[in-house]
XYZ file of C-alpha atoms in Angstrom:
536
model
C 13.112 49.083 -123.252
C 15.106 50.762 -120.586
C 12.535 53.445 -120.436
C 9.420 51.165 -120.326
C 11.242 49.336 -117.535
C 11.894 52.544 -115.342
C 8.271 53.268 -115.753
C 7.334 50.172 -114.258
C 9.471 50.289 -111.427
C 8.161 53.625 -110.545
C 4.871 52.649 -110.767
C 5.432 49.672 -108.493
C 7.064 51.808 -105.911
C 4.322 54.463 -105.835
C 1.850 51.287 -105.093
C 3.849 49.870 -102.207
C 4.125 53.589 -100.425
C 0.357 54.202 -101.088
C -0.255 50.744 -99.266
C 2.062 51.498 -96.338
C 0.629 55.012 -95.988
C -3.019 53.394 -95.880
C -1.997 50.451 -93.296
C -0.419 53.610 -91.313
C -3.741 55.555 -91.227
C -6.149 52.196 -90.862
C -3.684 51.345 -87.745
C -4.183 54.813 -86.240
C -7.831 55.234 -86.672
C -9.119 51.940 -86.238
C -7.078 50.740 -82.972
C -5.525 47.607 -82.145
C -6.797 44.756 -84.587
C -6.094 41.965 -82.036
C -8.339 43.486 -79.524
C -12.010 41.623 -80.613
C -14.872 44.466 -81.029
C -17.500 43.177 -78.896
C -19.105 46.529 -78.058
C -22.450 48.126 -77.959
C -23.725 51.588 -76.766
C -24.673 51.835 -73.286
C -27.028 54.701 -71.974
C -25.091 56.636 -69.069
C -26.358 58.825 -66.286
C -27.617 61.486 -68.367
C -31.088 60.783 -70.158
C -33.671 62.140 -72.687
C -31.129 62.207 -75.507
C -31.204 60.196 -78.713
C -28.611 57.193 -78.895
C -25.540 58.422 -80.470
C -21.616 57.469 -80.616
C -19.346 58.398 -77.772
C -18.278 62.347 -77.769
C -15.521 63.092 -80.198
C -14.743 66.224 -78.395
C -14.174 67.134 -74.911
C -16.513 69.938 -74.763
C -19.361 67.550 -75.971
C -21.173 66.227 -72.974
C -20.631 62.021 -73.452
C -24.110 60.825 -72.751
C -23.229 57.629 -74.271
C -20.132 55.654 -74.393
C -18.930 52.403 -75.907
C -18.988 49.637 -73.266
C -16.987 46.294 -73.641
C -19.121 43.437 -73.497
C -18.046 39.765 -72.487
C -16.869 37.384 -75.523
C -19.041 34.798 -76.582
C -17.081 31.126 -76.039
C -15.941 29.743 -79.252
C -17.573 26.248 -79.379
C -16.090 23.328 -81.507
C -19.339 20.887 -82.439
C -18.673 17.171 -82.635
C -19.207 15.868 -85.836
C -22.953 14.743 -85.949
C -21.680 11.455 -88.134
C -19.498 10.333 -85.527
C -22.159 10.666 -83.088
C -24.702 8.704 -85.372
C -22.230 5.977 -86.192
C -21.982 5.225 -82.293
C -25.698 5.380 -81.390
C -27.502 4.337 -84.339
C -27.245 0.330 -83.830
C -29.242 0.731 -80.732
C -32.261 2.352 -82.228
C -35.154 0.381 -83.502
C -38.049 0.266 -85.576
C -41.535 -0.430 -84.248
C -44.461 -1.595 -86.240
C -47.790 -2.364 -84.377
C -50.958 -4.117 -85.814
C -54.343 -3.525 -84.126
C -57.555 -6.002 -85.480
C -60.898 -3.995 -85.137
C -64.429 -4.938 -85.928
C -65.925 -2.783 -88.709
C -68.788 -2.297 -86.512
C -66.911 -1.016 -83.467
C -64.405 1.303 -85.490
C -64.095 4.833 -84.025
C -65.940 7.386 -85.666
C -67.644 10.820 -85.159
C -66.187 10.854 -81.500
C -66.465 14.436 -80.189
C -63.028 13.895 -78.251
C -59.991 13.055 -80.583
C -57.335 11.616 -78.616
C -54.520 13.947 -78.104
C -51.656 12.212 -79.812
C -54.279 11.741 -82.829
C -54.450 15.398 -82.954
C -50.595 15.359 -83.597
C -50.134 12.480 -85.806
C -53.458 11.706 -87.230
C -55.519 8.511 -87.166
C -53.040 5.822 -89.427
C -54.983 4.342 -92.398
C -55.099 0.282 -92.499
C -55.080 -1.543 -95.835
C -57.918 -0.816 -98.358
C -60.127 -3.428 -99.933
C -61.240 -5.279 -96.226
C -63.944 -7.658 -96.704
C -67.177 -7.100 -95.162
C -67.382 -8.790 -91.905
C -63.540 -9.156 -91.407
C -61.727 -7.464 -88.759
C -60.082 -4.568 -89.917
C -56.470 -4.462 -89.816
C -54.699 -1.243 -88.978
C -50.835 -0.873 -89.281
C -49.063 2.015 -87.755
C -45.466 2.291 -86.497
C -42.717 4.459 -84.935
C -39.514 4.123 -83.189
C -37.456 3.199 -79.993
C -34.304 2.316 -78.586
C -32.325 -0.248 -76.641
C -31.503 0.632 -72.851
C -30.305 -2.945 -71.902
C -28.117 -5.766 -73.695
C -30.998 -7.953 -73.032
C -33.359 -6.258 -75.173
C -35.625 -3.826 -73.075
C -36.660 -1.012 -75.565
C -38.503 2.522 -74.714
C -40.947 3.884 -76.860
C -43.923 5.882 -76.802
C -47.431 4.371 -75.407
C -49.285 5.844 -78.413
C -47.057 3.776 -80.806
C -47.991 0.516 -79.223
C -51.291 1.440 -77.837
C -54.157 -1.234 -78.009
C -51.550 -3.174 -80.257
C -52.196 -6.963 -81.241
C -48.853 -7.521 -82.625
C -45.753 -5.608 -82.073
C -42.633 -6.167 -83.944
C -39.148 -4.706 -83.421
C -36.420 -4.679 -86.035
C -32.854 -3.313 -85.076
C -31.683 -0.706 -87.333
C -28.476 -1.197 -89.217
C -28.280 -4.896 -88.107
C -26.600 -6.786 -90.975
C -29.032 -9.759 -90.422
C -31.860 -7.631 -90.716
C -33.356 -9.497 -87.835
C -37.048 -8.753 -86.788
C -38.171 -9.852 -83.155
C -41.739 -9.912 -81.820
C -41.983 -7.614 -78.714
C -43.717 -7.866 -75.571
C -45.063 -4.697 -74.190
C -44.039 -5.017 -70.501
C -45.924 -1.838 -69.311
C -47.386 1.333 -70.071
C -47.941 4.828 -68.691
C -50.565 6.654 -70.787
C -49.974 9.897 -68.436
C -46.499 10.483 -69.609
C -46.715 8.696 -72.781
C -44.109 6.143 -72.062
C -43.993 2.181 -72.826
C -41.448 -0.549 -71.941
C -41.326 -3.363 -74.413
C -38.874 -6.482 -74.487
C -37.263 -8.580 -77.177
C -35.300 -11.909 -76.737
C -32.071 -11.557 -78.654
C -29.994 -14.472 -79.078
C -26.750 -12.230 -78.059
C -26.140 -8.952 -76.400
C -27.571 -6.095 -78.061
C -26.109 -2.497 -78.239
C -27.848 -0.161 -75.881
C -27.731 3.501 -75.356
C -26.911 5.540 -72.125
C -29.248 7.652 -70.439
C -28.386 11.187 -69.951
C -29.312 13.973 -67.573
C -32.304 15.933 -69.309
C -32.167 18.271 -66.042
C -28.767 19.659 -67.139
C -29.866 20.604 -70.716
C -29.667 24.168 -71.737
C -32.089 26.152 -73.966
C -29.820 26.703 -76.999
C -28.030 23.420 -76.665
C -27.607 21.341 -79.786
C -29.353 17.789 -79.801
C -29.843 15.422 -82.449
C -32.983 13.070 -83.234
C -33.075 9.857 -84.754
C -36.114 7.737 -86.174
C -38.329 6.628 -88.875
C -40.181 9.643 -90.146
C -42.968 8.626 -92.733
C -41.411 5.160 -92.496
C -38.019 6.382 -94.128
C -35.962 4.321 -91.533
C -32.851 5.338 -89.751
C -33.246 9.072 -90.445
C -31.106 11.997 -88.558
C -31.925 15.577 -87.915
C -30.186 17.911 -85.667
C -31.043 21.562 -83.937
C -31.186 22.864 -80.493
C -33.238 22.844 -77.372
C -35.833 25.702 -77.946
C -37.129 25.552 -74.237
C -37.671 23.039 -71.416
C -40.890 22.464 -69.163
C -43.531 23.193 -72.006
C -46.985 21.770 -71.339
C -49.483 20.840 -74.339
C -52.689 21.780 -72.043
C -55.676 20.440 -73.684
C -53.742 17.848 -75.693
C -51.929 15.496 -73.280
C -53.712 12.673 -70.979
C -52.496 14.415 -68.004
C -51.538 18.045 -68.579
C -50.088 18.505 -64.789
C -47.391 16.055 -65.456
C -46.187 17.949 -68.807
C -42.615 18.669 -68.892
C -41.594 18.498 -72.479
C -38.219 19.574 -74.278
C -39.093 21.566 -77.002
C -36.655 21.373 -79.985
C -36.410 22.388 -83.606
C -34.784 19.159 -84.415
C -37.324 17.883 -87.072
C -39.614 15.176 -85.501
C -42.401 13.908 -87.882
C -44.809 11.000 -88.137
C -42.867 7.619 -87.418
C -40.069 9.576 -85.191
C -42.238 8.661 -81.885
C -40.203 6.902 -79.485
C -37.129 7.551 -81.013
C -34.165 9.416 -78.955
C -33.183 12.767 -78.819
C -29.392 12.878 -77.879
C -27.081 15.207 -76.775
C -23.708 15.604 -78.391
C -22.170 13.088 -76.112
C -24.725 10.530 -77.388
C -26.541 10.148 -74.480
C -30.324 9.852 -74.655
C -31.716 13.259 -73.153
C -35.217 13.170 -74.394
C -37.971 10.424 -76.173
C -39.317 12.087 -79.122
C -43.134 12.398 -78.844
C -45.042 15.044 -80.888
C -44.917 17.731 -83.429
C -47.213 20.837 -83.645
C -49.291 20.762 -86.860
C -49.474 24.466 -86.955
C -45.972 25.234 -87.065
C -42.719 23.869 -88.519
C -39.732 22.823 -86.651
C -41.736 22.914 -83.174
C -40.976 19.221 -82.008
C -41.603 17.805 -78.474
C -39.688 15.155 -76.423
C -40.398 13.486 -72.842
C -37.235 14.314 -70.561
C -35.307 11.242 -69.894
C -35.159 11.739 -66.298
C -39.109 11.324 -66.171
C -38.698 7.936 -68.049
C -35.866 6.839 -65.345
C -38.541 7.405 -62.798
C -41.114 5.438 -64.646
C -39.135 2.291 -66.001
C -38.567 0.619 -62.598
C -42.294 0.469 -61.969
C -43.071 -0.709 -65.745
C -40.681 -3.396 -65.162
C -42.130 -4.408 -61.746
C -46.015 -4.140 -62.380
C -46.547 -2.917 -65.869
C -47.881 0.216 -64.512
C -47.224 3.437 -62.791
C -48.498 4.284 -59.292
C -48.172 8.199 -58.465
C -48.798 9.511 -55.193
C -51.426 12.276 -54.690
C -52.641 14.411 -51.882
C -56.011 16.050 -53.558
C -55.584 19.828 -53.778
C -55.943 22.377 -56.241
C -52.974 24.599 -56.444
C -51.671 27.980 -57.864
C -48.151 28.769 -58.759
C -47.046 31.546 -56.344
C -44.722 33.114 -58.863
C -48.070 33.791 -60.868
C -49.661 35.711 -58.112
C -49.424 39.578 -58.722
C -48.111 41.916 -55.989
C -51.369 42.349 -54.475
C -52.042 38.496 -53.685
C -48.347 38.117 -52.601
C -49.038 40.698 -49.957
C -52.390 39.820 -48.861
C -50.932 36.045 -48.181
C -47.572 37.378 -46.919
C -45.858 35.374 -49.868
C -43.044 38.016 -50.873
C -40.156 36.221 -51.752
C -41.542 32.667 -51.123
C -41.914 30.017 -53.883
C -44.026 26.878 -54.187
C -47.616 26.632 -54.473
C -50.624 28.304 -53.177
C -53.641 25.831 -52.131
C -56.998 26.759 -53.688
C -59.081 24.163 -52.963
C -58.940 20.911 -50.994
C -60.757 17.791 -51.774
C -62.677 16.484 -48.688
C -61.881 12.973 -47.361
C -58.525 12.778 -49.309
C -54.966 12.871 -48.020
C -54.358 16.758 -47.884
C -57.959 17.186 -46.133
C -57.219 14.346 -43.377
C -53.851 15.782 -42.818
C -55.438 19.354 -42.189
C -54.434 21.375 -45.215
C -56.757 24.113 -45.971
C -57.316 26.411 -48.512
C -54.962 29.569 -48.681
C -51.969 27.577 -47.256
C -48.866 27.898 -49.140
C -46.817 24.696 -49.635
C -43.250 25.530 -49.529
C -41.215 22.632 -49.163
C -41.466 18.695 -49.094
C -39.502 16.763 -46.433
C -37.718 19.866 -45.765
C -36.422 20.579 -49.509
C -37.608 23.925 -50.791
C -39.810 24.003 -53.599
C -39.211 26.444 -56.587
C -42.729 26.076 -58.255
C -46.092 24.357 -58.353
C -44.830 21.953 -61.234
C -42.161 21.018 -58.938
C -44.793 20.118 -56.211
C -46.654 18.007 -58.536
C -43.332 16.541 -59.586
C -41.993 15.541 -56.275
C -45.338 14.057 -55.007
C -45.785 11.980 -58.198
C -42.381 10.496 -57.761
C -43.363 8.886 -54.453
C -45.724 5.926 -54.332
C -49.219 5.870 -52.723
C -49.033 4.569 -48.980
C -45.902 6.471 -48.470
C -45.793 9.469 -45.832
C -44.437 12.619 -46.974
C -44.044 16.394 -44.800
C -45.469 19.277 -46.077
C -44.100 22.437 -44.984
C -46.721 25.258 -44.931
C -47.298 28.750 -44.509
C -50.702 29.668 -42.967
C -51.298 33.434 -42.286
C -47.602 33.862 -41.955
C -46.773 31.265 -39.625
C -44.631 27.968 -40.599
C -46.118 24.581 -39.849
C -45.796 20.862 -41.013
C -48.251 18.481 -42.040
C -47.686 14.676 -42.456
C -49.491 13.266 -45.560
C -50.112 9.984 -46.714
C -50.311 9.575 -50.518
C -53.130 8.052 -52.349
C -53.015 7.017 -55.944
C -53.057 9.405 -58.263
C -55.557 7.510 -60.958
C -58.014 6.977 -57.599
C -57.841 10.647 -57.118
C -58.123 12.433 -60.758
C -60.491 9.919 -62.316
C -62.795 8.831 -59.711
C -66.479 9.745 -60.648
C -68.190 12.722 -59.034
C -71.720 13.828 -58.712
C -73.252 17.290 -58.004
C -76.578 17.703 -56.717
C -79.133 19.229 -58.216
C -80.928 22.592 -56.623
C -84.268 22.875 -55.135
C -85.823 25.390 -53.060
C -88.232 28.554 -52.292
C -88.690 31.890 -53.569
C -85.927 34.895 -53.689
C -85.904 37.216 -50.807
C -83.018 39.995 -51.260
C -82.610 42.280 -54.357
C -79.246 42.585 -55.964
C -76.643 45.036 -54.938
C -73.719 46.804 -56.746
C -70.259 47.470 -55.205
C -67.463 49.529 -56.427
C -65.306 46.812 -57.619
C -67.813 45.965 -60.359
C -69.729 42.786 -58.703
C -73.303 42.374 -58.392
C -74.177 39.757 -56.045
C -77.427 37.636 -55.139
C -78.632 35.421 -52.309
C -78.522 31.916 -53.253
C -82.096 31.092 -53.567
C -84.127 28.137 -55.208
C -84.183 30.644 -58.079
C -80.892 31.577 -58.469
C -79.615 28.105 -57.877
C -81.546 27.046 -60.760
C -80.414 29.816 -62.922
C -76.943 29.464 -62.246
C -76.753 25.710 -61.618
C -75.279 26.182 -58.119
C -75.799 22.740 -56.035
C -77.638 22.739 -52.815
C -74.450 22.090 -50.342
C -72.687 25.314 -51.880
C -73.390 28.055 -49.664
C -72.353 31.731 -50.325
C -73.521 34.654 -52.402
C -73.950 34.242 -56.495
C -71.969 36.695 -58.828
C -75.232 38.015 -60.820
C -73.229 40.561 -62.886
C -69.589 41.728 -63.377
C -68.719 45.075 -65.126
C -66.140 44.713 -67.956
C -64.705 48.016 -66.589
C -64.152 46.660 -63.251
C -60.823 45.002 -61.670
C -63.177 41.897 -60.679
C -63.557 41.190 -64.322
C -59.908 41.382 -64.985
C -59.282 39.190 -62.215
C -61.359 36.499 -63.787
C -64.691 36.841 -61.895
C -67.878 35.850 -64.060
C -71.679 35.502 -63.303
C -72.532 31.976 -61.698
C -69.213 31.905 -59.779
C -70.174 31.554 -56.108
C -68.359 33.728 -53.495
C -67.971 31.460 -50.398
C -65.766 33.647 -47.948
C -64.588 37.252 -47.762
C -61.184 37.682 -46.395
C -61.374 34.214 -45.101
C -64.738 34.638 -43.485
C -67.654 32.653 -44.593
C -70.703 34.736 -46.357
C -74.162 33.107 -46.632
C -76.064 36.263 -47.581
C -75.661 39.698 -49.470
C -75.779 41.553 -46.087
C -72.623 39.232 -44.794
C -71.117 39.823 -47.865
C -71.639 43.906 -47.680
C -70.411 43.938 -44.056
C -67.243 42.005 -44.966
C -66.633 44.097 -47.775
C -67.305 47.394 -46.081
C -64.897 46.543 -43.173
C -61.758 46.802 -45.553
C -61.144 50.370 -45.850
C -59.931 52.340 -48.750
C -56.597 51.234 -50.195
C -56.951 47.774 -48.215
C -56.881 44.206 -49.653
C -59.966 42.174 -50.418
C -59.780 38.547 -50.817
C -62.738 36.563 -52.145
C -62.879 32.520 -52.016
C -64.730 31.510 -55.064
C -66.431 28.329 -56.687
C -66.658 28.099 -60.420
C -68.254 24.904 -61.410
C -66.129 22.095 -59.374
C -63.161 24.104 -58.753
C -62.230 26.565 -56.214
C -59.803 29.373 -55.943
C -59.097 32.924 -54.620
C -59.238 36.131 -55.887
C -57.665 39.163 -54.119
C -58.344 42.650 -55.102
C -57.116 46.224 -53.878
C -59.913 48.724 -52.994
C -59.453 52.167 -54.692
C -58.975 55.018 -52.405
C -62.197 57.073 -51.267
C -61.406 59.673 -53.880
C -61.535 57.085 -57.018
């Protein structure tokens, strides 16, 4: 027995000594365990060698060495359950009922409503008797923003509804209210609904969507597929997303994209930050991808709600120009227009007899500030102008051929400008006179004659030379020139014939910048080229 205990004691001592020895080796080879190892390989001055760890011998050149990176701060997330408990009493379910004659039911339309593209056409109850109006039921979500019962939701949730009903989620009385649509703004898909409660209601605070950061946690509450009071969480995927071709007014698009699940029935519900503040209105989800949802920034709603309460609609200012973001211009275009280091919008076209034209704004002007405040982008220009009401006067700061100037513009109603009917004159004329000419940039132009106007459908009041062909190998094709477009100006000089066009082009030396003012359909824009050297 004694011998056995002695052997056990010796074995334990050997294990202990081995552990101490291993700890010593680990401590000397792995460094200070208290120092966080946020490191990455960083290239040094010498190049041309494959990445490898830092040199272990002083005789070996250290092409790479370990570079310490800043630590990522640790964030403790609030409990989403706590946020939900606090905000959910102010979230409501909305049902909308529409009555349609069967004979007037929409069907076979060429153009589908953009929000039906996201959510589909709701189905009404089956078994309707012939000759009876068709009853269509749909629904969504909303949230209370004042204790006296004002509710925010999406326009497409209550669009053309004959009956709107609002039920407060988690209300122990399970009370349903009749809702009155106070105002709608189809352009931003926002609607304001009013209910008449018999006591003050819980409501949600509105946060600042402009302060949201990509990657920030957000939470959505709604009624997806009519499963009431559902919660999802995710992060802000990006900001300022546009849904071109799907929105009613894409130029106003400024969506928050999130991976917090948004589904049919979530429309109109709140997107909340970790403080329980509303930062967006859940609006749409892409059918083509999972985890891609979109919400209207709450800051946009803040500008809309006062007008909806006051007049039931939103009147936005507009000036009547077509613009391009200066940041999207290539280096040659920036050099030609003298816009290096400048932000804002380049005016591509000015609509006659509208505010910008009356104030003297011209194509080629760069709008860089409004009322003295510098613009960061063309989207900001649209947003800032839209935030003013028709009839107000704003001051635009322009850059014209390197010279700064101001223009006072009295705004007009955006709907009047965007949706007014326009007509184009049909061409008439005589026989063609000039033969086509091919230039080094890969553009073949022809005079505008009766035949070419008919061929390319160019209105009579448009003067210039028509692009008859464009080489797919040339820079002109890369810049977007296509047959049928009309070149109105070359380097800001009008051209009305092939001869004038050639004289203007040949007046630019090798390596110089060539700027075309082009009409395509009803829109106009500038296209800038750099001519090749003589040896090219």
